[in-house]
Tab-separated table of C-alpha atoms and ligand atoms in Angstrom:
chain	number	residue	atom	x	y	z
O	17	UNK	CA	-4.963	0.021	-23.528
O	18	UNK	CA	-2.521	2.840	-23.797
O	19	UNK	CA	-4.660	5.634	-22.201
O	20	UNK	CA	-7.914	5.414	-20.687
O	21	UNK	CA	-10.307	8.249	-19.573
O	22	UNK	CA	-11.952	8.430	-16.001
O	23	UNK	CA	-14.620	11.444	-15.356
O	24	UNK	CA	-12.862	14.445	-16.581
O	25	UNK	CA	-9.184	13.197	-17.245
O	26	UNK	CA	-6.945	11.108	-19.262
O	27	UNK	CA	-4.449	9.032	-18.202
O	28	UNK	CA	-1.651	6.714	-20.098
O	29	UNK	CA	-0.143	3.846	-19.363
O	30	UNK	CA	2.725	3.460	-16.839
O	31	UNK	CA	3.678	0.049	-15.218
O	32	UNK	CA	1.939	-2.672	-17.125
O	33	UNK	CA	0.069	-5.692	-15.474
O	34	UNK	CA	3.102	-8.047	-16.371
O	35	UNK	CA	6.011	-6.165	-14.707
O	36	UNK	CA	3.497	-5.868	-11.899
O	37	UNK	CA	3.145	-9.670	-11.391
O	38	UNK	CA	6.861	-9.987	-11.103
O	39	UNK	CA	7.318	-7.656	-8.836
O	40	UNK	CA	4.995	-8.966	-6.706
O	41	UNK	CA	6.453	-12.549	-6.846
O	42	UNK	CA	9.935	-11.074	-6.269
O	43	UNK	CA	8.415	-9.304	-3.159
O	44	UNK	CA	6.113	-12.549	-2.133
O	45	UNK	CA	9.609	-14.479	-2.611
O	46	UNK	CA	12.243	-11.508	-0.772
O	47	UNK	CA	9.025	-12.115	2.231
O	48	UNK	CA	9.194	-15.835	2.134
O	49	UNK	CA	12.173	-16.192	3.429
O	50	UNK	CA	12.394	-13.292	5.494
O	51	UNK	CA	9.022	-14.181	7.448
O	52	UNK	CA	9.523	-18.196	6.777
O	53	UNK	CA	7.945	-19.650	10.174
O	54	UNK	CA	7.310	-16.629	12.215
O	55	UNK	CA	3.586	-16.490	11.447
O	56	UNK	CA	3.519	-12.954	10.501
O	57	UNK	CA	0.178	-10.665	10.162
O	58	UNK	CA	-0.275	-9.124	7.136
O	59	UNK	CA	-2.182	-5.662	8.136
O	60	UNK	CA	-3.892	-4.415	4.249
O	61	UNK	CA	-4.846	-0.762	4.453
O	62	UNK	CA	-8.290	-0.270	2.469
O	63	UNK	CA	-9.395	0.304	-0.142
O	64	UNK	CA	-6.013	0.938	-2.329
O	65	UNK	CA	-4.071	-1.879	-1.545
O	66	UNK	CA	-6.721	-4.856	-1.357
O	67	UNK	CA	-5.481	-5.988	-4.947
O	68	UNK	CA	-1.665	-6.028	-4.105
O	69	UNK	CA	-2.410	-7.444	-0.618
O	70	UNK	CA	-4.461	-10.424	-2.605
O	71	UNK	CA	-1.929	-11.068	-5.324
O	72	UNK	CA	1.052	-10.725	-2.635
O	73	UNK	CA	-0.692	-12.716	-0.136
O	74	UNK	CA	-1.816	-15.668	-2.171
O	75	UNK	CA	2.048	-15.749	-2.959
O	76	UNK	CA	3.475	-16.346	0.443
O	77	UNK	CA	4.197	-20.021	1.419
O	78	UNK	CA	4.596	-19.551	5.250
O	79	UNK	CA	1.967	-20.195	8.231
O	80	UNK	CA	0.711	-16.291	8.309
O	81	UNK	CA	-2.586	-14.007	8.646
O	82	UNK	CA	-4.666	-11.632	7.226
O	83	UNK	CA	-6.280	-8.541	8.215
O	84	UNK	CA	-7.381	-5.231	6.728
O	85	UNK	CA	-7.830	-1.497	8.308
O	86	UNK	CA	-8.777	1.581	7.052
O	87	UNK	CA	-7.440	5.052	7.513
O	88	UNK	CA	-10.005	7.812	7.534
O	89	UNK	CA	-9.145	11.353	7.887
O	90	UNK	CA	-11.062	14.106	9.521
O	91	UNK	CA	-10.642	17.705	9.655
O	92	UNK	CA	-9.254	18.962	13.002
O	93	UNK	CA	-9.398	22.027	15.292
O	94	UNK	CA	-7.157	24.450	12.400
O	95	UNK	CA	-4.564	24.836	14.692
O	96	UNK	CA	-4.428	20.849	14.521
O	97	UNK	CA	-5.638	20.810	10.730
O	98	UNK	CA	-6.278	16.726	9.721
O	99	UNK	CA	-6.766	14.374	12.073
O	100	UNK	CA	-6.207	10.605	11.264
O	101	UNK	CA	-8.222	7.892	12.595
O	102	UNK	CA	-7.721	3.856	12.275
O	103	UNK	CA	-10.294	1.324	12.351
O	104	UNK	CA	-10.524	-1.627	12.419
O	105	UNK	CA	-6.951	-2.477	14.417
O	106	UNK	CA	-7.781	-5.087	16.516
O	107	UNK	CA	-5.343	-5.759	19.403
O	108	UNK	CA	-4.084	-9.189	18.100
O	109	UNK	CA	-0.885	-8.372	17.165
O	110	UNK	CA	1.075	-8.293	20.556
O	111	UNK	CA	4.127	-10.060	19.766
O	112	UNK	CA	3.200	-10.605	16.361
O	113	UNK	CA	5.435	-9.730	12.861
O	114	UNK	CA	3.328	-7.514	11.184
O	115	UNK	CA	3.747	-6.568	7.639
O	116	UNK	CA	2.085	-2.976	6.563
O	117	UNK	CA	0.516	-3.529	2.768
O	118	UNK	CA	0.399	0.041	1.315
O	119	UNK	CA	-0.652	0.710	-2.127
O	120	UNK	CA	1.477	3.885	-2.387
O	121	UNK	CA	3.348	6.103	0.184
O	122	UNK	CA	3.413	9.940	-1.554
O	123	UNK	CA	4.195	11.862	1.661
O	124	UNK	CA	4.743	9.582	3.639
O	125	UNK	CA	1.929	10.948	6.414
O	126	UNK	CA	-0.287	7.552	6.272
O	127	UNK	CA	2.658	5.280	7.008
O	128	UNK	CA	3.922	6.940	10.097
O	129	UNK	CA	0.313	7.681	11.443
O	130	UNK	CA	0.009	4.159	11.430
O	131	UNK	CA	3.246	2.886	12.207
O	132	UNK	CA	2.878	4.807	15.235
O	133	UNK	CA	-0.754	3.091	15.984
O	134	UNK	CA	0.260	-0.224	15.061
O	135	UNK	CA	3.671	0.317	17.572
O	136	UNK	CA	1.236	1.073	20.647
O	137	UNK	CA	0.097	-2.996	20.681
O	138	UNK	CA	3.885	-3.987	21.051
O	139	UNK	CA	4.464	-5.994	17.863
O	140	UNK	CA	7.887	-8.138	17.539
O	141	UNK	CA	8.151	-6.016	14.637
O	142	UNK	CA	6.851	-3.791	11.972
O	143	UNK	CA	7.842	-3.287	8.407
O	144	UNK	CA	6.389	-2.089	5.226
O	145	UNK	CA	5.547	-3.257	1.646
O	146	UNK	CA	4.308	-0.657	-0.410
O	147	UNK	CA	3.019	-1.205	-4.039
O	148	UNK	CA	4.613	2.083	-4.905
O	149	UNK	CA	6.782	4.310	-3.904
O	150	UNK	CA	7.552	8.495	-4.475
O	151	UNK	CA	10.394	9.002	-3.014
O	152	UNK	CA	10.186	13.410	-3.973
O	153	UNK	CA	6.991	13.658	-2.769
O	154	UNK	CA	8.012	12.304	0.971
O	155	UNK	CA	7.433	15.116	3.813
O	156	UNK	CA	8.045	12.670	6.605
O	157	UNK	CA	11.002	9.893	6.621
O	158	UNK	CA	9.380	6.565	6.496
O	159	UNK	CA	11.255	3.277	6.278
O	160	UNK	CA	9.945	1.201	3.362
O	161	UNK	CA	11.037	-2.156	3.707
O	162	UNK	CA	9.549	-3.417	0.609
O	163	UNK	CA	8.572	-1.201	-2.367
O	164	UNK	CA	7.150	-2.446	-5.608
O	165	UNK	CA	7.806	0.631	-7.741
O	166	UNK	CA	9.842	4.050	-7.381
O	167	UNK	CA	7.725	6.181	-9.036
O	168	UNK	CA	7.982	10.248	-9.895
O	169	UNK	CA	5.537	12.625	-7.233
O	170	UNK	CA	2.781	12.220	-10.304
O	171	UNK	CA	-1.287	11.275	-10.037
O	172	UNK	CA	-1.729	7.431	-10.638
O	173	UNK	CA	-4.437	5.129	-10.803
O	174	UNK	CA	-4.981	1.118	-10.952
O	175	UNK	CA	-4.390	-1.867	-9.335
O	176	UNK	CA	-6.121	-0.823	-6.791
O	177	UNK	CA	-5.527	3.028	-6.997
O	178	UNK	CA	-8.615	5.439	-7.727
O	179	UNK	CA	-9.405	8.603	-9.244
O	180	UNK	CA	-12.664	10.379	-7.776
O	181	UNK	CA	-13.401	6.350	-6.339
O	182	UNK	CA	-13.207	4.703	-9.961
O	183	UNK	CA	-10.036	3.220	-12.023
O	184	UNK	CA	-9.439	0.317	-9.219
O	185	UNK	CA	-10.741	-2.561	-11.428
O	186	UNK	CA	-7.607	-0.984	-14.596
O	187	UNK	CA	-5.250	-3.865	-14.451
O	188	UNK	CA	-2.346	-1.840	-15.399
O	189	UNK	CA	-1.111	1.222	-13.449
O	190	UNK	CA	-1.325	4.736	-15.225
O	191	UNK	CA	-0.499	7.896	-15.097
O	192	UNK	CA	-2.534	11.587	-15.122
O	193	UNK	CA	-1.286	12.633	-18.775
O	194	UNK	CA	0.008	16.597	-18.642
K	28	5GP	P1	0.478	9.835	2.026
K	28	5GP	O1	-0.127	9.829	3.381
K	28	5GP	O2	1.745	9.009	1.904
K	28	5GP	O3	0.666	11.231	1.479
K	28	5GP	O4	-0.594	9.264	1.029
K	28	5GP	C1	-1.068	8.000	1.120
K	28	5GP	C2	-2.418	7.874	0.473
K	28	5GP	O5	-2.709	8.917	-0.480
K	28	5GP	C3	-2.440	6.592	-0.330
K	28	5GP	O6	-2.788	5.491	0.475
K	28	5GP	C4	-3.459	6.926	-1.402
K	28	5GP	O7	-4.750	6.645	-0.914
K	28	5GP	C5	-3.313	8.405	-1.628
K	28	5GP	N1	-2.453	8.700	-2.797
K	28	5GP	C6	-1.232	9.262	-2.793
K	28	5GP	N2	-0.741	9.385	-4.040
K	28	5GP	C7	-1.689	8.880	-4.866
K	28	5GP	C8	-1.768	8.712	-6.305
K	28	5GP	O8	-0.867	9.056	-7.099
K	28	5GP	N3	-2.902	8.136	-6.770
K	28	5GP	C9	-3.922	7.744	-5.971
K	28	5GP	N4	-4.973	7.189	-6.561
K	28	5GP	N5	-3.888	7.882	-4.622
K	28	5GP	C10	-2.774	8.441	-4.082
C-alpha cells in the first residue's frame, strides 16, 4: 500500500517493512556484541515501541530481560505546565545494563524524563535504541545510542506508531501527506 487513510487523514508510504527488518537485525547484531554476557534489561516504553522491542528482542542472542513502562503525562500547576509520570519501573535494575526501546524521540522530552528516572535506581548503565529518530525537532540534547531511522520533524505512523490510537497494526511506516 502506497497511502492509507486513518480517521480524517492520509498518509503515504515512508520506510517500508523490509528496510525495517534490516535495520533492526543490524541494531539486534551492533547490541549483540555490545551487551554479549552482561545480562542487560531491555526497558520497552508502551504502547509505541512494543513492535520494535519484539522484533529487536527476539533478535538478541545474549542471557538478557524484558520489561515494559509507560509514560503518562498530566497537566501541571501552569507555572509547571506537563508533568510526566512513569509506571511501571520496578526497582530491579540496580547494577543492571539497561537498554531504553523508544519508538521515536521528536523532542527529545520523553527520553530525558526517563533517563533521569531510570538513573535514580543506579544502573551500570543506560543507553538508548530508538526506532526513529528527528534530529530538527529535538528541544532537549539526548544521547541516542542506537537509532533505527533519521527521519525529517514530520507526523508518522506504523510499526507501532498511532494516529488518534489507530495505524499500529500498518506494517510499513508512513508519513502525514501535505
Ligand atoms: P518527545 O517526548 O521526544 O517529544 O516525544 C516522544 C513521544 O511522542 C513518542 O514516544 C510518541 O509517542 C510521540 N510522537 C512524537 N512524534 C511522533 C510521530 O511522528 N508520530 C507518532 N505517532 N507519535 C509521535
Amino acid at each position: 500500500m502506497n497511502e492509507v487513510t486513518i480517521l480524517d487523514k492520509t498518509f503515504t508510504i515512508m520506510i517500508p517493512r523490509k528496510k525495517i527488518e534490516t535495520r533492526i537485525l543490524e541494531i539486534a547484531r551492533d547490541l549483540n556484541s555490545e551487551y554479549k554476557d552482561k545480562n542487560p534489561v531491555f526497558i520497552g516504553v508502551l504502547n509505541g515501541a512494543f513492535l520494535f522491542m519484539a522484533d529487536l528482542f527476539r533478535n538478541i542472542e545474549t542471557p538478557c530481560e524484558i520489561s515494559f513502562i509507560r509514560v503518562s503525562s498530566y497537566s501541571g500547576t501552569e507555572s509547571t505546565g506537563q508533568m510526566k509520570n512513569v509506571v511501571g519501573l520496578s526497582g530491579n535494575i540496580n547494577n543492571r545494563h539497561v537498554i531504553i526501546v523508544e519508538d521515536i524521540v521528536d523532542t527529545g522530552e520523553t527520553v530525558s524524563y526517563l533517563m533521569q528516572e531510570i538513573s535514580r535506581h543506579q544502573p551500570a548503565s543506560v543507553k538508548l535504541a530508538t526506532l526513529l529518530f528527528k534530529p530538527q525537532a529535538l528541544k532537549i540534547p539526548v544521547t541516542v545510542d542506537y537509532a533505527g531511522f533519521e527521519i525529517p520533524p514530520a507526523f508518522v505512523v506504523g510499526y507501532g506508531l498511532d494516529y488518534d490510537g489507530y495505524g499500529r497494526n500498518l506494517q510499513d511506516i508512513y508519513v502525514l501527506k501535505s
